[in-house]
């Protein structure tokens, strides 16, 4: 069976053929960390987690990169507004994002690079583009560097726009630009911006433009050419259009498939803090809906469709999930949990058809119906096979009620969030102790964490912690 995926670049459903047999490289544009994630953002991670699980099921070895945009205009604006360092805001929001994805049973990416860790790669790309005539330093004294859109004839092909119809980039004043559509690769530091938000560069101190960040991280972790680039439909233009232009103009063939997911909106508009309609995991919990049920709600819609949030639809999804969960629990009590096995062909065919999860769920409901009939009729053989098949399907969607990720009880997700916060607090105390060179106090925090089963490892990206034994 071949997986077929809708590719935005060709506007067609295509057979998925990886660049290298057996291996798949996926890049998903992660969050810009100016605010905590809402349930619209979290849809993204769940959609691509289902894709990833399905690719693994196909036998591919998947390298899954999901980045964090920890510096850009929005993060810096928030920092200046709050009088806090940009990086403390980005990191605080990163912690909440990580805890939220844990709570939703989204597998951690193979690696999660931060934009600020890749400034040298961005410089290398920008220098290449200037050398080959596709970028130029601003004509004013701003220190900006712009991509020259007119130098790249394919510009606009991803979003299907004619150059003449395009909006100005709007990311810097037009006075230094050759063309208003030219977008910033590098942004010269402004006198009123915080000093810790700029880096030296051949074009003066400054910070990266948003688009070049992703090109640099794709290149670094997946190479010059890779298989799937993902993100929300709203990123198609300008973000992904710009990523393609600057990467290909720098001689990187870049992504072979562009997979975009639909957005989750509310009342016909986008969910967002500025609109005052932001719903997060705590809000969902306050409705009595568990993270596993929210995940089922996401998975029940096709990934490319728009979800218009309504509390009724969310509650209905929760009820539908509880029916499936009820069968799994009763069947497991009767014949033992067993393990996920015997994925139905019809389910696989639906998933291969551009991840048609709604058709796949219809297969699941049918199996659960048969399983319930077998439970009533005392047909244990059928109970066993339907339970194994149901669990195999639920596992692909990441919502198997018997998965250890969920079996910690209803509050398992919440508890993980609590542990995350407590360890972060302890690590902050340790960092403060180290800051005042109180090594004994710093070591004491580390030892106490170790006694509680939390192992701290210092990495170049900062302390990492895990629960359990070292090594
Ligand atoms: Zn991106």
Coordinates of C-alpha atoms and ligand atoms in Angstrom, one line a residue, residues 27-30 67 69 210-211 213-215 217-218 229-231 235 239-240 243 258, ligand 1:
X27 CA 10.0 19.5 9.3
X28 CA 7.1 21.1 11.0
X29 CA 7.1 24.9 11.6
X30 CA 6.6 25.1 15.4
X67 CA 11.4 24.1 15.6
X69 CA 10.7 30.4 17.0
X210 CA 11.5 34.9 10.7
X211 CA 11.6 33.1 7.3
X213 CA 15.2 30.8 10.6
X214 CA 13.2 27.8 9.2
X215 CA 15.4 27.4 6.1
X217 CA 17.0 24.7 10.7
X218 CA 15.7 22.5 7.8
X229 CA 7.6 20.3 5.1
X230 CA 4.5 21.0 7.2
X231 CA 2.7 23.8 8.9
X235 CA 1.9 29.8 6.7
X239 CA 6.3 32.2 5.3
X240 CA 6.6 29.0 3.2
X243 CA 11.4 29.6 2.7
X258 CA 4.3 20.5 1.3
Ligands
LIG1 ZN1 8.7 28.0 9.6

